[in-house]
């Protein structure tokens, strides 16, 4: 647990209650958004899980922007990061579905596709976070000049 989330000189359990509450609320919002994406762009059984890949890519890009904003620009309230970063984006991104998709590929005898999907998702996630951080810092740096 991030010690900055706990109140100074207070009961640790009592201090965690608002954190747990905002993570749960944010998780519900993020999961609902992910479910909406799955309804809008359903993946047919046995096909490549493009929606999962795109949801994870978008979530990684947003976390890159968000982390620059809350660490370099905005002195956010202590509950903003757990609500949005852990809750909303944790609920929106779906790396558990990604793992299940890989397992399905492997059990269906499509090891090559499963391994390609595993590597592609990892690469896309890292590139999206890095490029979002880079672009956000560049845009915000130019605004302050």
PDB file of C-alpha atoms in Angstrom:
ATOM      1  CA  UNK A   1       0.000   0.000   0.000  1.00  0.00           C
ATOM      2  CA  UNK A   2       1.267   3.462  -0.876  1.00  0.00           C
ATOM      3  CA  UNK A   3       2.024   5.202   2.460  1.00  0.00           C
ATOM      4  CA  UNK A   4       0.927   8.525   0.953  1.00  0.00           C
ATOM      5  CA  UNK A   5      -2.636   7.202   0.829  1.00  0.00           C
ATOM      6  CA  UNK A   6      -2.812   6.739   4.592  1.00  0.00           C
ATOM      7  CA  UNK A   7      -3.702   9.682   6.805  1.00  0.00           C
ATOM      8  CA  UNK A   8      -0.962  10.935   9.109  1.00  0.00           C
ATOM      9  CA  UNK A   9      -1.305   9.854  12.738  1.00  0.00           C
ATOM     10  CA  UNK A  10      -4.602   8.033  12.235  1.00  0.00           C
ATOM     11  CA  UNK A  11      -5.881   4.522  12.389  1.00  0.00           C
ATOM     12  CA  UNK A  12      -4.603   2.695   9.288  1.00  0.00           C
ATOM     13  CA  UNK A  13      -7.778   0.625   8.838  1.00  0.00           C
ATOM     14  CA  UNK A  14      -9.975   3.707   9.076  1.00  0.00           C
ATOM     15  CA  UNK A  15      -7.690   5.513   6.611  1.00  0.00           C
ATOM     16  CA  UNK A  16      -8.045   2.705   4.081  1.00  0.00           C
ATOM     17  CA  UNK A  17     -11.836   2.796   3.999  1.00  0.00           C
ATOM     18  CA  UNK A  18     -12.087   5.760   1.592  1.00  0.00           C
ATOM     19  CA  UNK A  19      -9.326   4.278  -0.595  1.00  0.00           C
ATOM     20  CA  UNK A  20     -11.115   0.938  -0.870  1.00  0.00           C
ATOM     21  CA  UNK A  21     -14.389   2.743  -1.566  1.00  0.00           C
ATOM     22  CA  UNK A  22     -13.000   4.869  -4.404  1.00  0.00           C
ATOM     23  CA  UNK A  23     -11.166   1.908  -5.945  1.00  0.00           C
ATOM     24  CA  UNK A  24     -14.416  -0.097  -5.896  1.00  0.00           C
ATOM     25  CA  UNK A  25     -16.394   2.794  -7.382  1.00  0.00           C
ATOM     26  CA  UNK A  26     -13.762   3.429 -10.043  1.00  0.00           C
ATOM     27  CA  UNK A  27     -13.542  -0.280 -10.806  1.00  0.00           C
ATOM     28  CA  UNK A  28     -17.283  -0.410 -11.402  1.00  0.00           C
ATOM     29  CA  UNK A  29     -17.063   2.549 -13.791  1.00  0.00           C
ATOM     30  CA  UNK A  30     -14.117   1.045 -15.673  1.00  0.00           C
ATOM     31  CA  UNK A  31     -15.652  -2.422 -15.881  1.00  0.00           C
ATOM     32  CA  UNK A  32     -18.899  -0.942 -17.201  1.00  0.00           C
ATOM     33  CA  UNK A  33     -16.940   0.913 -19.886  1.00  0.00           C
ATOM     34  CA  UNK A  34     -15.094  -2.278 -20.826  1.00  0.00           C
ATOM     35  CA  UNK A  35     -18.375  -4.174 -20.991  1.00  0.00           C
ATOM     36  CA  UNK A  36     -19.755  -1.431 -23.237  1.00  0.00           C
ATOM     37  CA  UNK A  37     -16.778  -1.814 -25.565  1.00  0.00           C
ATOM     38  CA  UNK A  38     -17.386  -5.577 -25.721  1.00  0.00           C
ATOM     39  CA  UNK A  39     -21.035  -4.961 -26.613  1.00  0.00           C
ATOM     40  CA  UNK A  40     -20.138  -2.421 -29.310  1.00  0.00           C
ATOM     41  CA  UNK A  41     -17.357  -4.543 -30.825  1.00  0.00           C
ATOM     42  CA  UNK A  42     -18.021  -8.183 -29.917  1.00  0.00           C
ATOM     43  CA  UNK A  43     -15.381 -10.808 -30.610  1.00  0.00           C
ATOM     44  CA  UNK A  44     -16.748 -13.876 -32.340  1.00  0.00           C
ATOM     45  CA  UNK A  45     -15.800 -17.194 -30.703  1.00  0.00           C
ATOM     46  CA  UNK A  46     -12.563 -18.523 -32.117  1.00  0.00           C
ATOM     47  CA  UNK A  47     -11.533 -15.212 -33.703  1.00  0.00           C
ATOM     48  CA  UNK A  48      -8.686 -12.892 -32.761  1.00  0.00           C
ATOM     49  CA  UNK A  49      -9.601 -10.791 -29.671  1.00  0.00           C
ATOM     50  CA  UNK A  50      -9.127  -7.349 -31.243  1.00  0.00           C
ATOM     51  CA  UNK A  51     -11.473  -5.634 -28.784  1.00  0.00           C
ATOM     52  CA  UNK A  52      -9.459  -6.849 -25.799  1.00  0.00           C
ATOM     53  CA  UNK A  53      -6.236  -5.728 -27.447  1.00  0.00           C
ATOM     54  CA  UNK A  54      -7.661  -2.283 -28.277  1.00  0.00           C
ATOM     55  CA  UNK A  55      -9.187  -1.792 -24.816  1.00  0.00           C
ATOM     56  CA  UNK A  56      -5.862  -2.646 -23.188  1.00  0.00           C
ATOM     57  CA  UNK A  57      -3.981  -0.355 -25.594  1.00  0.00           C
ATOM     58  CA  UNK A  58      -6.356   2.542 -24.898  1.00  0.00           C
ATOM     59  CA  UNK A  59      -6.152   1.986 -21.144  1.00  0.00           C
ATOM     60  CA  UNK A  60      -2.355   1.971 -21.269  1.00  0.00           C
ATOM     61  CA  UNK A  61      -2.332   5.229 -23.237  1.00  0.00           C
ATOM     62  CA  UNK A  62      -4.685   6.863 -20.739  1.00  0.00           C
ATOM     63  CA  UNK A  63      -2.579   5.698 -17.781  1.00  0.00           C
ATOM     64  CA  UNK A  64       0.472   7.266 -19.444  1.00  0.00           C
ATOM     65  CA  UNK A  65      -1.288  10.617 -19.789  1.00  0.00           C
ATOM     66  CA  UNK A  66      -2.809  10.378 -16.311  1.00  0.00           C
ATOM     67  CA  UNK A  67       0.466   9.625 -14.538  1.00  0.00           C
ATOM     68  CA  UNK A  68       2.202  12.598 -16.170  1.00  0.00           C
ATOM     69  CA  UNK A  69      -0.657  14.892 -15.216  1.00  0.00           C
ATOM     70  CA  UNK A  70      -0.870  13.760 -11.582  1.00  0.00           C
ATOM     71  CA  UNK A  71       2.889  13.630 -11.027  1.00  0.00           C
ATOM     72  CA  UNK A  72       4.182  16.566 -13.094  1.00  0.00           C
ATOM     73  CA  UNK A  73       1.286  19.023 -13.352  1.00  0.00           C
ATOM     74  CA  UNK A  74      -1.525  18.630 -10.851  1.00  0.00           C
ATOM     75  CA  UNK A  75      -1.359  18.186  -7.098  1.00  0.00           C
ATOM     76  CA  UNK A  76      -4.315  15.822  -7.029  1.00  0.00           C
ATOM     77  CA  UNK A  77      -6.298  14.804  -3.961  1.00  0.00           C
ATOM     78  CA  UNK A  78      -4.951  11.603  -2.388  1.00  0.00           C
ATOM     79  CA  UNK A  79      -7.948   9.599  -3.639  1.00  0.00           C
ATOM     80  CA  UNK A  80      -7.672  10.577  -7.320  1.00  0.00           C
ATOM     81  CA  UNK A  81      -4.939   8.074  -8.161  1.00  0.00           C
ATOM     82  CA  UNK A  82      -6.655   5.099  -6.508  1.00  0.00           C
ATOM     83  CA  UNK A  83     -10.022   6.068  -8.010  1.00  0.00           C
ATOM     84  CA  UNK A  84      -8.896   6.650 -11.563  1.00  0.00           C
ATOM     85  CA  UNK A  85      -5.591   4.793 -11.892  1.00  0.00           C
ATOM     86  CA  UNK A  86      -6.370   1.653  -9.924  1.00  0.00           C
ATOM     87  CA  UNK A  87     -10.162   1.699 -10.081  1.00  0.00           C
ATOM     88  CA  UNK A  88     -11.306   3.063 -13.430  1.00  0.00           C
ATOM     89  CA  UNK A  89      -8.306   2.024 -15.505  1.00  0.00           C
ATOM     90  CA  UNK A  90      -7.865  -1.233 -13.606  1.00  0.00           C
ATOM     91  CA  UNK A  91     -11.503  -2.060 -14.260  1.00  0.00           C
ATOM     92  CA  UNK A  92     -11.337  -0.907 -17.881  1.00  0.00           C
ATOM     93  CA  UNK A  93      -8.221  -2.759 -18.934  1.00  0.00           C
ATOM     94  CA  UNK A  94      -8.696  -6.453 -19.055  1.00  0.00           C
ATOM     95  CA  UNK A  95      -5.448  -8.301 -18.670  1.00  0.00           C
ATOM     96  CA  UNK A  96      -7.305 -11.184 -17.039  1.00  0.00           C
ATOM     97  CA  UNK A  97      -9.320 -11.648 -20.245  1.00  0.00           C
ATOM     98  CA  UNK A  98      -6.033 -11.387 -22.142  1.00  0.00           C
ATOM     99  CA  UNK A  99      -4.666 -14.306 -20.095  1.00  0.00           C
ATOM    100  CA  UNK A 100      -7.830 -16.349 -20.685  1.00  0.00           C
ATOM    101  CA  UNK A 101      -7.637 -15.604 -24.425  1.00  0.00           C
ATOM    102  CA  UNK A 102      -4.053 -16.893 -24.518  1.00  0.00           C
ATOM    103  CA  UNK A 103      -5.101 -20.038 -22.642  1.00  0.00           C
ATOM    104  CA  UNK A 104      -7.930 -20.590 -25.138  1.00  0.00           C
ATOM    105  CA  UNK A 105      -5.537 -20.285 -28.067  1.00  0.00           C
ATOM    106  CA  UNK A 106      -3.203 -22.806 -26.450  1.00  0.00           C
ATOM    107  CA  UNK A 107      -5.959 -25.293 -25.600  1.00  0.00           C
ATOM    108  CA  UNK A 108      -7.351 -24.981 -29.148  1.00  0.00           C
ATOM    109  CA  UNK A 109      -3.963 -25.964 -30.573  1.00  0.00           C
ATOM    110  CA  UNK A 110      -3.186 -22.428 -31.764  1.00  0.00           C
ATOM    111  CA  UNK A 111       0.027 -21.948 -29.806  1.00  0.00           C
ATOM    112  CA  UNK A 112       1.550 -19.684 -32.451  1.00  0.00           C
ATOM    113  CA  UNK A 113      -1.437 -17.345 -32.410  1.00  0.00           C
ATOM    114  CA  UNK A 114      -1.519 -17.371 -28.603  1.00  0.00           C
ATOM    115  CA  UNK A 115       2.166 -16.542 -28.321  1.00  0.00           C
ATOM    116  CA  UNK A 116       1.873 -13.847 -31.012  1.00  0.00           C
ATOM    117  CA  UNK A 117      -1.098 -12.325 -29.173  1.00  0.00           C
ATOM    118  CA  UNK A 118       0.814 -12.452 -25.897  1.00  0.00           C
ATOM    119  CA  UNK A 119       3.834 -10.695 -27.392  1.00  0.00           C
ATOM    120  CA  UNK A 120       1.763  -8.209 -29.403  1.00  0.00           C
ATOM    121  CA  UNK A 121      -0.252  -7.152 -26.354  1.00  0.00           C
ATOM    122  CA  UNK A 122       2.863  -6.686 -24.244  1.00  0.00           C
ATOM    123  CA  UNK A 123       4.547  -4.654 -26.991  1.00  0.00           C
ATOM    124  CA  UNK A 124       1.453  -2.538 -27.674  1.00  0.00           C
ATOM    125  CA  UNK A 125       0.899  -1.871 -23.953  1.00  0.00           C
ATOM    126  CA  UNK A 126       4.475  -0.712 -23.413  1.00  0.00           C
ATOM    127  CA  UNK A 127       4.531   1.406 -26.570  1.00  0.00           C
ATOM    128  CA  UNK A 128       1.207   3.043 -25.685  1.00  0.00           C
ATOM    129  CA  UNK A 129       2.299   3.979 -22.155  1.00  0.00           C
ATOM    130  CA  UNK A 130       5.672   5.254 -23.331  1.00  0.00           C
ATOM    131  CA  UNK A 131       4.301   7.237 -26.282  1.00  0.00           C
ATOM    132  CA  UNK A 132       1.493   8.730 -24.180  1.00  0.00           C
ATOM    133  CA  UNK A 133       3.970   9.833 -21.506  1.00  0.00           C
ATOM    134  CA  UNK A 134       6.296  11.284 -24.155  1.00  0.00           C
ATOM    135  CA  UNK A 135       3.502  13.088 -26.033  1.00  0.00           C
ATOM    136  CA  UNK A 136       1.896  14.433 -22.860  1.00  0.00           C
ATOM    137  CA  UNK A 137       5.187  15.815 -21.572  1.00  0.00           C
ATOM    138  CA  UNK A 138       5.894  17.352 -24.951  1.00  0.00           C
ATOM    139  CA  UNK A 139       2.451  18.995 -25.201  1.00  0.00           C
ATOM    140  CA  UNK A 140       2.522  20.231 -21.608  1.00  0.00           C
ATOM    141  CA  UNK A 141       6.115  21.423 -21.978  1.00  0.00           C
ATOM    142  CA  UNK A 142       5.208  23.488 -25.045  1.00  0.00           C
ATOM    143  CA  UNK A 143       2.216  25.018 -23.268  1.00  0.00           C
ATOM    144  CA  UNK A 144       4.385  26.341 -20.463  1.00  0.00           C
ATOM    145  CA  UNK A 145       6.804  28.098 -22.828  1.00  0.00           C
TER     146      UNK A 145
END
